[in-house]
XYZ file of C-alpha atoms in Angstrom:
712
model
C 89.335 133.450 2.168
C 87.789 136.587 1.469
C 84.190 136.775 1.174
C 83.941 140.097 -1.063
C 82.205 139.543 -4.334
C 81.301 135.544 -3.353
C 79.021 136.252 -0.473
C 74.856 136.499 -0.906
C 73.587 140.006 -0.659
C 71.533 140.043 2.292
C 67.796 141.543 2.016
C 69.156 144.531 4.391
C 64.912 145.185 5.505
C 63.804 141.667 5.140
C 66.956 140.106 6.817
C 68.127 142.277 8.956
C 64.529 143.846 10.985
C 63.853 147.488 11.060
C 66.926 150.319 10.327
C 67.907 152.473 13.315
C 69.329 155.145 12.435
C 73.194 156.648 13.925
C 73.922 160.176 12.887
C 70.539 161.033 11.501
C 70.938 159.131 8.176
C 68.593 159.419 5.614
C 67.489 157.081 2.631
C 69.212 157.420 -0.641
C 68.667 156.128 -3.842
C 68.522 151.758 -4.683
C 71.467 152.038 -6.767
C 75.025 151.245 -6.010
C 76.261 154.481 -4.924
C 79.352 155.863 -5.595
C 82.418 155.181 -2.628
C 83.806 158.320 -1.420
C 87.643 157.574 -1.952
C 89.278 160.084 0.703
C 86.647 158.332 3.097
C 87.831 155.753 5.556
C 86.976 154.417 9.186
C 87.998 152.580 11.194
C 85.272 148.997 12.660
C 86.005 147.363 15.746
C 84.113 145.437 18.029
C 83.285 141.761 19.105
C 80.809 138.489 18.305
C 78.419 137.151 20.626
C 78.683 133.432 20.352
C 75.177 131.839 21.476
C 75.155 131.237 25.301
C 77.354 133.527 25.993
C 77.221 137.405 26.966
C 79.218 140.074 25.145
C 79.508 143.136 24.849
C 81.731 144.864 22.246
C 83.327 148.474 21.239
C 82.829 149.924 17.797
C 85.658 152.784 17.305
C 85.737 154.748 14.154
C 87.463 157.217 13.147
C 89.661 158.513 9.862
C 93.086 160.342 11.822
C 96.343 158.722 11.722
C 97.284 157.617 15.241
C 99.183 160.499 17.272
C 102.087 158.832 18.455
C 104.313 155.905 17.053
C 105.377 152.989 19.310
C 108.679 155.183 20.243
C 109.904 156.595 23.039
C 112.539 158.852 24.148
C 114.531 159.474 27.405
C 116.095 162.617 27.777
C 119.001 163.797 31.068
C 120.472 167.138 30.636
C 121.656 169.760 33.160
C 118.882 172.227 32.583
C 115.276 171.364 32.407
C 115.128 174.245 29.861
C 116.991 173.028 27.168
C 115.858 169.467 27.730
C 112.323 170.899 27.018
C 113.602 173.495 23.985
C 115.024 170.391 22.357
C 112.313 167.705 22.787
C 109.628 170.513 21.509
C 111.993 171.482 18.112
C 111.227 167.364 17.510
C 108.061 167.201 17.746
C 108.300 165.330 21.284
C 105.494 165.177 23.832
C 106.181 164.591 27.363
C 104.629 161.169 28.994
C 106.601 160.873 31.310
C 110.115 160.692 33.791
C 112.116 158.750 35.987
C 113.793 161.067 38.946
C 115.789 163.515 36.515
C 115.217 161.397 33.271
C 112.235 162.948 31.342
C 110.369 160.588 29.058
C 108.815 161.772 25.629
C 106.393 159.918 23.070
C 107.643 160.508 19.070
C 105.184 162.310 16.246
C 103.500 159.003 14.184
C 105.979 160.189 10.812
C 109.161 160.152 13.382
C 111.496 157.567 12.488
C 114.023 156.097 15.137
C 117.348 156.476 13.246
C 116.455 160.031 12.382
C 115.644 160.729 16.443
C 119.399 159.060 16.907
C 120.901 160.689 15.029
C 119.110 164.228 16.105
C 119.631 163.382 19.726
C 123.378 162.613 18.989
C 124.071 166.635 17.235
C 122.302 168.148 19.248
C 122.899 172.064 20.711
C 126.339 171.288 22.976
C 126.085 170.494 26.599
C 122.022 170.403 25.738
C 122.136 166.393 27.170
C 124.537 164.196 29.280
C 122.270 160.900 27.966
C 119.452 159.785 26.098
C 117.588 156.948 24.927
C 115.664 155.914 21.877
C 112.873 152.862 22.646
C 109.860 151.432 21.890
C 107.465 151.067 24.421
C 106.995 148.347 27.830
C 104.017 146.097 26.089
C 102.082 143.041 27.601
C 103.667 140.014 26.657
C 99.934 138.261 26.211
C 98.842 137.275 22.756
C 95.546 139.383 21.502
C 92.909 137.105 23.387
C 88.589 137.044 22.980
C 86.091 135.180 25.013
C 84.484 131.989 24.900
C 83.362 129.134 26.452
C 86.089 127.061 28.521
C 85.383 123.776 30.027
C 88.561 122.804 31.900
C 91.632 123.979 32.626
C 94.052 121.785 31.031
C 96.975 123.563 32.261
C 96.981 122.605 35.978
C 97.194 119.470 35.024
C 100.146 120.444 32.730
C 102.392 121.523 36.068
C 100.931 119.189 38.358
C 99.089 121.325 40.361
C 96.406 119.392 41.615
C 99.031 117.088 43.311
C 101.023 120.676 44.932
C 97.942 121.670 46.461
C 97.740 118.462 48.803
C 101.020 120.051 50.258
C 99.511 123.404 50.668
C 96.945 126.078 48.607
C 99.251 128.913 49.756
C 99.482 131.719 52.581
C 98.061 135.659 53.167
C 101.509 135.567 54.136
C 102.980 135.706 50.586
C 102.457 138.874 48.600
C 102.968 138.636 45.099
C 102.961 142.151 43.050
C 101.735 142.203 39.261
C 103.180 144.708 37.658
C 100.990 144.779 34.596
C 98.027 147.074 32.942
C 96.543 147.199 36.707
C 93.461 144.839 37.848
C 89.305 145.021 38.090
C 89.462 145.269 41.326
C 85.703 144.640 41.711
C 86.566 140.839 39.884
C 84.866 138.569 42.680
C 87.455 135.584 41.824
C 89.892 137.916 43.676
C 87.584 138.860 46.460
C 89.525 139.416 50.296
C 92.807 139.061 47.934
C 94.233 142.325 46.902
C 96.804 144.342 48.801
C 97.141 148.440 48.042
C 98.563 149.046 45.066
C 99.499 151.972 43.024
C 99.175 153.403 39.250
C 102.287 154.522 38.077
C 100.980 155.217 34.411
C 102.503 158.908 33.497
C 100.781 159.459 30.250
C 97.469 160.565 31.068
C 96.342 159.881 27.829
C 97.519 156.673 28.086
C 96.205 156.201 31.449
C 92.460 157.025 29.841
C 91.816 158.377 33.511
C 91.737 161.338 33.496
C 95.630 161.831 34.909
C 98.680 160.504 35.734
C 99.962 158.394 38.623
C 97.683 158.387 41.625
C 96.876 155.525 44.049
C 94.577 153.472 42.014
C 95.481 150.830 40.117
C 92.035 149.897 38.460
C 92.927 148.847 34.663
C 90.143 150.919 33.085
C 89.714 148.816 29.659
C 87.648 145.889 30.611
C 86.421 142.757 28.710
C 83.258 144.256 27.924
C 84.511 147.224 25.929
C 85.920 144.334 23.480
C 89.354 145.240 24.952
C 91.527 142.322 26.551
C 92.204 143.732 30.741
C 95.764 142.168 30.827
C 96.553 142.636 34.298
C 93.724 141.166 34.850
C 94.208 137.902 33.224
C 97.948 137.601 34.164
C 96.351 138.198 38.413
C 92.868 135.222 37.843
C 95.346 133.180 36.235
C 97.451 133.023 38.955
C 95.668 133.615 41.522
C 92.083 133.390 41.789
C 89.839 132.393 44.410
C 88.309 128.317 44.968
C 84.961 129.830 44.670
C 83.011 127.684 42.608
C 82.662 130.332 39.483
C 85.144 131.061 37.115
C 88.648 129.758 36.766
C 90.715 128.617 39.836
C 94.457 129.934 40.066
C 97.654 128.145 41.172
C 97.663 129.754 44.399
C 94.629 130.131 46.354
C 95.798 132.517 49.379
C 98.167 134.158 48.347
C 97.853 138.388 48.105
C 98.337 140.114 45.047
C 99.821 143.704 44.728
C 98.565 145.541 41.711
C 100.563 148.272 39.993
C 99.877 149.353 36.984
C 102.547 150.539 34.397
C 100.749 149.632 31.314
C 98.281 151.897 29.518
C 94.348 151.476 28.367
C 96.186 150.567 24.735
C 98.475 148.244 26.182
C 101.304 149.832 25.640
C 103.654 151.808 28.335
C 107.017 153.381 29.180
C 109.412 151.702 30.582
C 110.284 154.459 33.070
C 106.829 153.698 34.794
C 107.442 149.845 35.339
C 110.982 151.539 36.955
C 108.857 152.985 39.559
C 106.516 149.967 39.828
C 109.668 147.856 40.815
C 110.795 150.249 43.480
C 107.134 149.989 45.001
C 107.077 146.297 44.561
C 110.340 145.792 46.781
C 109.906 149.050 48.489
C 113.513 149.743 47.166
C 115.453 152.891 49.407
C 119.021 154.870 48.645
C 120.787 152.062 50.245
C 119.550 149.488 48.014
C 120.245 151.821 45.059
C 123.333 153.436 45.607
C 125.666 150.951 44.351
C 124.407 151.563 40.760
C 126.359 154.458 38.858
C 123.151 156.059 37.556
C 121.522 156.560 40.774
C 123.132 159.880 42.246
C 122.913 160.883 38.022
C 119.785 160.343 38.022
C 118.379 160.821 41.594
C 121.029 163.334 43.108
C 119.110 164.145 46.417
C 118.026 160.277 46.467
C 114.634 158.780 46.651
C 112.224 161.631 46.821
C 110.984 161.312 50.116
C 107.769 161.606 49.707
C 107.263 158.775 47.238
C 104.940 155.903 47.459
C 105.595 153.375 49.113
C 103.991 149.740 49.711
C 102.240 148.671 53.092
C 104.725 145.633 53.100
C 107.073 144.961 50.146
C 106.305 141.737 47.766
C 108.084 138.674 47.873
C 107.249 137.967 44.206
C 107.212 140.042 40.973
C 105.323 138.874 38.589
C 106.406 141.000 34.946
C 103.917 139.606 31.800
C 105.567 142.358 29.808
C 108.209 142.924 28.073
C 110.084 145.719 25.288
C 113.179 145.496 22.610
C 115.910 147.680 23.085
C 118.275 148.983 20.551
C 122.223 148.501 22.865
C 122.928 151.528 20.917
C 120.625 154.130 21.583
C 119.245 152.606 24.556
C 121.956 152.324 26.847
C 120.458 154.001 29.615
C 117.622 152.335 29.938
C 119.107 149.009 29.933
C 121.517 149.805 32.402
C 118.501 151.066 34.777
C 116.263 148.523 34.240
C 118.915 145.644 35.010
C 120.222 146.926 37.434
C 116.685 147.171 39.466
C 115.728 143.819 38.405
C 119.228 142.841 40.994
C 118.555 144.922 43.411
C 115.044 143.053 43.815
C 116.703 139.917 43.718
C 119.539 141.379 46.113
C 116.760 142.186 48.758
C 115.338 138.235 48.543
C 112.567 139.294 45.761
C 112.093 136.251 43.193
C 111.181 138.210 39.973
C 109.485 136.362 37.312
C 109.167 137.535 33.899
C 107.861 136.482 30.570
C 110.142 135.645 27.811
C 107.511 137.809 25.141
C 105.699 136.449 22.356
C 108.364 137.522 19.518
C 109.046 134.443 17.843
C 113.054 136.123 17.899
C 116.256 135.508 20.356
C 116.499 137.122 23.734
C 119.217 139.375 22.644
C 121.360 139.384 19.838
C 124.180 141.841 18.858
C 122.263 144.745 18.297
C 119.339 144.431 20.656
C 117.843 142.850 23.622
C 114.284 141.913 25.172
C 114.182 143.227 29.118
C 113.049 142.378 31.498
C 113.904 138.549 30.233
C 116.808 138.357 29.402
C 118.256 140.180 32.366
C 119.860 135.903 33.789
C 118.882 137.291 37.540
C 115.137 136.864 36.395
C 113.287 133.660 36.326
C 111.966 133.673 32.688
C 109.627 132.142 31.529
C 108.321 130.421 27.910
C 104.817 129.113 26.484
C 104.151 125.195 25.421
C 101.662 124.279 23.502
C 98.777 121.561 24.889
C 99.873 119.002 21.995
C 103.190 117.393 23.244
C 103.668 120.236 25.420
C 105.922 121.589 22.726
C 106.945 125.557 23.038
C 104.755 127.604 21.441
C 106.138 128.884 17.691
C 105.394 132.913 19.150
C 107.561 132.456 22.288
C 110.631 134.285 22.563
C 113.890 131.944 23.055
C 117.603 131.846 24.246
C 119.946 131.394 27.080
C 118.308 133.476 28.983
C 115.251 131.324 29.341
C 114.844 129.220 32.769
C 111.481 127.223 32.751
C 108.088 126.979 30.551
C 104.432 127.121 31.442
C 101.637 126.230 29.350
C 100.531 129.385 27.359
C 98.912 127.768 24.741
C 97.413 128.704 21.507
C 94.506 130.125 20.089
C 94.521 128.016 17.124
C 90.838 127.876 15.310
C 90.704 123.901 16.639
C 89.940 125.327 19.959
C 86.526 126.257 18.449
C 85.847 122.146 18.274
C 84.686 121.555 22.232
C 88.798 121.268 22.837
C 90.286 124.620 24.355
C 93.949 124.829 23.500
C 94.550 127.975 25.064
C 94.767 129.077 28.985
C 91.299 130.235 30.803
C 90.326 133.160 32.823
C 87.342 134.359 34.280
C 87.579 138.388 32.723
C 87.116 140.584 35.725
C 83.507 141.127 34.423
C 81.219 140.696 37.958
C 77.911 140.707 36.049
C 79.263 137.576 33.879
C 80.623 135.537 37.044
C 78.590 132.374 36.499
C 79.913 129.560 33.993
C 80.502 129.774 31.573
C 79.700 133.524 30.486
C 82.294 134.688 32.542
C 85.664 132.238 31.150
C 87.548 134.050 28.585
C 90.443 132.079 26.474
C 94.621 133.649 26.765
C 97.628 132.602 25.013
C 100.654 133.606 25.171
C 104.584 133.681 27.472
C 101.738 136.315 30.418
C 99.582 133.583 31.122
C 102.961 131.160 31.322
C 104.603 133.534 33.379
C 101.893 134.173 36.067
C 101.883 129.888 36.889
C 105.263 129.904 37.264
C 104.522 133.525 39.821
C 101.888 131.032 41.392
C 103.902 128.633 41.522
C 107.084 129.953 43.398
C 104.461 131.696 45.453
C 103.564 128.108 47.139
C 106.694 127.394 47.752
C 107.284 130.554 49.646
C 104.062 129.226 51.843
C 106.250 126.447 52.752
C 109.294 127.787 53.206
C 109.082 131.280 54.080
C 112.544 132.073 54.118
C 113.892 130.682 50.803
C 116.216 132.561 48.643
C 115.715 133.386 45.106
C 118.847 131.422 44.090
C 117.440 128.162 46.519
C 113.814 128.317 44.481
C 114.706 128.701 41.256
C 117.261 125.559 41.748
C 114.502 123.408 43.198
C 112.232 124.535 40.421
C 115.377 123.901 37.573
C 115.663 120.614 38.912
C 112.107 119.213 39.105
C 111.068 120.800 35.824
C 109.721 117.884 32.878
C 112.652 117.911 30.408
C 110.680 119.071 26.837
C 112.254 119.985 23.125
C 116.258 118.436 23.125
C 117.584 116.837 25.416
C 119.019 118.586 28.727
C 118.792 122.592 29.059
C 117.617 124.594 25.801
C 117.488 127.797 24.350
C 113.062 126.997 24.248
C 112.229 125.021 27.016
C 115.102 126.324 29.427
C 115.124 123.346 32.317
C 112.137 122.199 31.174
C 107.695 122.465 32.244
C 107.269 123.428 35.549
C 106.503 120.535 37.848
C 104.449 122.533 41.100
C 104.201 119.436 43.205
C 107.709 118.113 42.626
C 109.376 122.053 42.971
C 107.305 121.820 46.645
C 108.458 118.664 47.518
C 112.115 119.704 46.744
C 112.041 123.181 48.749
C 109.937 121.991 51.954
C 112.713 119.037 52.562
C 112.168 116.145 54.823
C 108.874 115.149 53.108
C 109.313 112.844 50.383
C 106.489 112.450 47.596
C 104.301 109.866 47.240
C 104.689 106.886 44.719
C 101.899 108.222 42.476
C 99.891 108.489 38.954
C 99.481 111.541 37.295
C 98.393 112.532 34.615
C 99.610 115.906 32.223
C 95.837 116.894 30.212
C 92.716 115.720 31.653
C 91.484 114.818 28.035
C 93.027 112.962 25.284
C 91.513 114.412 22.401
C 91.241 112.775 18.813
C 90.543 114.726 15.688
C 88.851 113.380 12.690
C 92.126 113.040 10.527
C 93.552 110.753 13.536
C 93.933 107.652 14.096
C 94.858 108.130 17.501
C 96.923 110.444 20.172
C 99.115 110.274 23.598
C 99.056 111.725 26.484
C 101.745 112.250 28.966
C 101.700 109.839 32.469
C 103.760 110.193 35.030
C 105.072 108.789 38.474
C 105.435 111.951 41.264
C 107.962 110.234 43.535
C 110.099 108.679 40.734
C 110.301 105.946 37.834
C 107.007 105.650 36.196
C 108.186 101.313 36.241
C 107.945 101.276 40.316
C 104.403 101.669 39.460
C 104.013 98.683 37.546
C 102.584 96.763 36.641
C 99.489 99.041 34.848
C 95.861 97.254 34.738
C 94.394 99.565 31.823
C 90.748 99.468 31.039
C 88.782 100.947 28.890
C 84.688 102.175 29.016
C 83.354 103.370 25.986
C 80.113 104.434 27.840
C 77.731 104.097 25.301
C 79.401 104.594 22.122
C 78.314 102.952 19.003
C 81.394 101.289 18.259
C 84.563 100.323 20.219
C 86.397 102.714 18.800
C 89.519 102.054 21.650
C 91.382 99.193 20.722
C 94.564 99.398 22.313
C 95.942 102.012 25.245
C 99.347 101.051 26.063
C 101.856 103.136 27.726
C 105.700 102.672 27.064
C 108.485 101.628 30.018
C 111.176 103.848 29.677
C 113.852 102.598 32.030
C 114.008 105.345 35.099
C 112.693 108.197 33.155
C 109.657 110.079 35.729
C 106.949 110.353 32.752
C 106.364 108.178 29.525
C 102.975 108.678 27.023
C 99.581 106.308 26.975
C 99.083 106.081 23.534
C 95.768 105.621 22.843
C 95.038 103.647 19.329
C 91.662 103.769 17.509
C 89.390 101.935 15.280
C 87.074 104.214 13.351
C 84.508 101.232 11.424
C 80.888 101.524 12.653
C 80.813 105.339 14.277
C 79.113 107.763 12.674
C 79.655 111.507 12.334
C 79.323 112.753 15.693
C 81.423 112.987 18.944
C 82.022 110.048 20.897
C 83.808 109.844 24.592
C 85.236 106.569 26.187
C 87.405 106.180 29.909
C 90.370 104.680 29.923
C 91.173 103.338 33.157
C 94.777 102.992 34.957
C 95.079 101.686 38.535
C 98.709 100.753 39.928
C 98.682 98.557 43.055
C 101.465 100.616 44.251
C 100.193 104.191 43.224
C 96.423 104.308 42.963
C 94.672 104.947 39.896
C 93.897 107.469 36.755
C 90.817 107.825 34.936
C 90.972 109.939 31.628
C 88.235 110.246 28.993
C 88.982 109.863 25.461
C 87.268 112.304 22.868
C 86.714 111.252 19.189
C 85.606 113.055 16.887
C 84.164 111.626 13.608
C 83.797 112.899 10.227
C 82.522 111.213 6.937
C 83.266 114.846 5.193
C 85.708 116.950 6.910
C 84.000 120.317 5.868
C 87.011 123.211 4.166
C 88.270 125.424 5.886
C 85.693 127.998 6.640
C 84.135 125.878 9.391
C 86.058 127.218 11.940
C 86.382 131.066 10.775
C 83.673 134.080 11.733
C 83.107 136.403 8.302
C 82.711 140.063 9.144
C 81.613 142.300 6.937
C 80.646 146.279 6.692
C 77.878 146.787 4.144
C 76.500 149.559 2.399
C 73.225 149.898 4.098
C 71.285 150.719 1.006
C 72.192 148.517 -1.789
C 73.737 145.378 0.787
C 77.156 145.280 -1.276
C 80.068 144.621 0.640
C 82.107 147.190 1.459
C 85.056 145.745 3.566
C 85.231 142.080 5.340
C 87.869 140.487 7.641
C 87.825 136.301 8.496
C 88.750 135.398 12.222
C 88.784 131.989 13.729
C 86.017 130.979 15.491
C 87.874 131.351 18.871
C 88.857 135.066 18.530
C 85.337 136.706 18.737
C 86.710 140.465 18.297
C 87.081 141.838 14.788
C 88.521 144.965 13.402
C 88.053 146.455 9.834
C 90.692 148.196 8.333
C 90.628 151.388 5.350
C 87.108 150.800 4.979
C 85.112 152.958 1.984
C 82.655 154.703 2.714
C 80.041 154.996 -0.010
C 78.921 158.947 -0.460
C 76.200 158.368 1.425
C 78.257 157.463 4.340
C 75.568 155.002 5.725
C 76.695 151.460 6.884
C 75.768 148.067 8.950
C 78.270 145.588 10.040
C 76.982 141.553 10.052
C 78.486 138.381 11.359
C 78.123 134.459 10.675
C 79.469 131.300 9.561
C 79.766 129.760 7.161
C 79.681 126.318 8.157
C 79.043 124.543 4.880
C 81.848 126.688 3.284
C 79.581 127.891 -0.100
C 80.593 131.363 0.250
C 77.401 132.307 1.970
C 77.006 133.313 6.082
C 73.322 134.467 5.713
C 70.992 131.026 4.960
C 69.297 128.346 6.269
C 71.380 126.595 9.389
C 74.131 129.585 9.521
C 74.533 131.494 12.516
C 74.391 134.708 11.530
C 73.899 138.681 13.165
C 74.263 142.204 12.913
C 75.008 145.233 15.129
C 71.289 146.198 16.767
C 70.040 148.994 18.588
C 67.420 147.157 21.055
C 65.038 144.763 18.468
C 66.498 146.794 14.816
C 69.732 147.427 12.940
C 71.725 149.765 13.559
C 73.056 152.113 10.544
C 76.120 154.409 11.058
C 76.462 157.624 9.400
C 79.541 158.361 9.588
C 82.349 160.555 8.657
C 86.365 160.461 9.382
C 86.965 160.767 12.787
C 83.800 160.104 14.302
C 84.071 157.449 17.700
C 81.213 155.069 18.074
C 80.965 153.337 21.286
C 79.044 149.375 21.904
C 79.532 147.863 18.525
C 78.419 144.463 19.283
C 77.223 141.080 17.011
C 75.143 138.138 18.931
C 75.091 135.414 16.536
C 71.811 133.645 16.315
C 70.958 130.243 13.730
C 69.440 130.858 10.375
C 65.866 129.312 9.831
C 64.039 130.688 6.888
C 60.633 129.513 5.638
């Protein structure tokens, strides 16, 4: 839905209050001013929902990015000739790995043209080269929002796993990512000394190249995702009465920074981080053909080394390599992953979110496609089916909750995975909770389960851990192993009992969600229940009762479960009758009792609407407007769950004065500034901020707080 043209013009001085000028904006005539055709800006920021505290950022600039998403790795006998060749192609040095130098291509570079140029370089200048994309985080874009519970932990059986162990400080998990917010209270006392391996100072955004400080300089308060902090929190957040709970509550986290502030990274920096994580030495790498070529004198004696190696390495990152032009990069990465596993270190990799096959005849996604690692796909909350964006392929070993940022999450039932964001000033629920979705958080949960398993059995090998995880996973999708789910949904408690040996799991009723959700257009819903120890039917008979807790009518009519023979799990189906329900949200409690396996109590939440509003009810509308006339210049529609925004190619009026507003359209009438709507404007203190902009300008801290409009 595009809002330009059908929105009511806001009376700026009346609706927005006083005007605060940025950059000395002067007044202008009341007529609609002409738009400057060559002046365009990009506006980014965040929207604060009532009851939360969010900051934002405004990034204004007309210049194109200096670099593309193309990286080039070069190896030659003479560094001077390599540098000369790179300069002739307009490449910018950004890092390296041994004698291999890495470079960023200019904005107008075409990968195929670069490959051709390198293939026809001056004879003897190069011995090897690689053209590939940057390393990226596997997390989908996320934004702050309130989350009431962690459905993902029930889905993987974590509460029952904690009956056996909450983890051990003897287990070290390396998180190779964008760094970690070291002051994040959810990780107090849990972080080991790490390292920043980002070679390119521009990408690092911390003023230098590699250094001992793995802090991610990008914080949620700037409107950008702190990817590594999210991954570390989902994996290992403390039990401290605030924020969230990680899968493992006691392991130590080794933060290793290999992604820059823009979420991209040079694979060569990841390779250095892999060597650090496993404390690999020459003997671990001597058997690989590339090692003597890139490190003729062995690994540098003065390289950074950890206080102790990791037992688990989490890689919620992915790169797509072209098989023809990136053969060297593929070889190095796969060999390093194999070296870690050979040393007894379990490597967990996110499948990535491209919705593609992990490998085909021309390309391969690494580290996910390497068979030596545990590769994790993502599943949704509803039905625990594979997320459409999750990559697929024969290398997928397991799946875990990744969720979705679908707008339905805004209706009170979150469908994504929560993390507390790493903002120390906001570490008190609900303001510190953020939604995240994708294979990054799925992989983090499996790394947490592996850490729990090692707490019970510290000498377990990667092969033994993988075998136990696959054997105890809940089959999802097509029967048996399939390319979307692998062996199935990871089950923490069952995997712990399997790896511990000699301990039989109890006969115990379990549920795989915290809530039965019945939306306004449904007559019922189902939730899976199961038996921790074996077939669900062994717990029969099951007695099911319903408490409607003062709801206007007894809307739950039937609650039944399907006896599926020897299956450990079966759906509990809830059927509802909406007659007698007024509009609103109502809750009942379904209690399931077994004389042999305890009992469960599950809330059933139903949404009742006599008239379902049109799609805009789940949308924020953001606009850049002419500060003089109020005329719209550009707009964007964002799902309520996605509270950041970006307006690109915004044309400037001749006087270059712009104001940014946002609001809801709950009644779907095309108006965001009317009684009953949530509406806000970027402000400086109590005043609306007017931006006087020029191409290439940068303005920080754009934030819009929405309040309910109530006009006299």
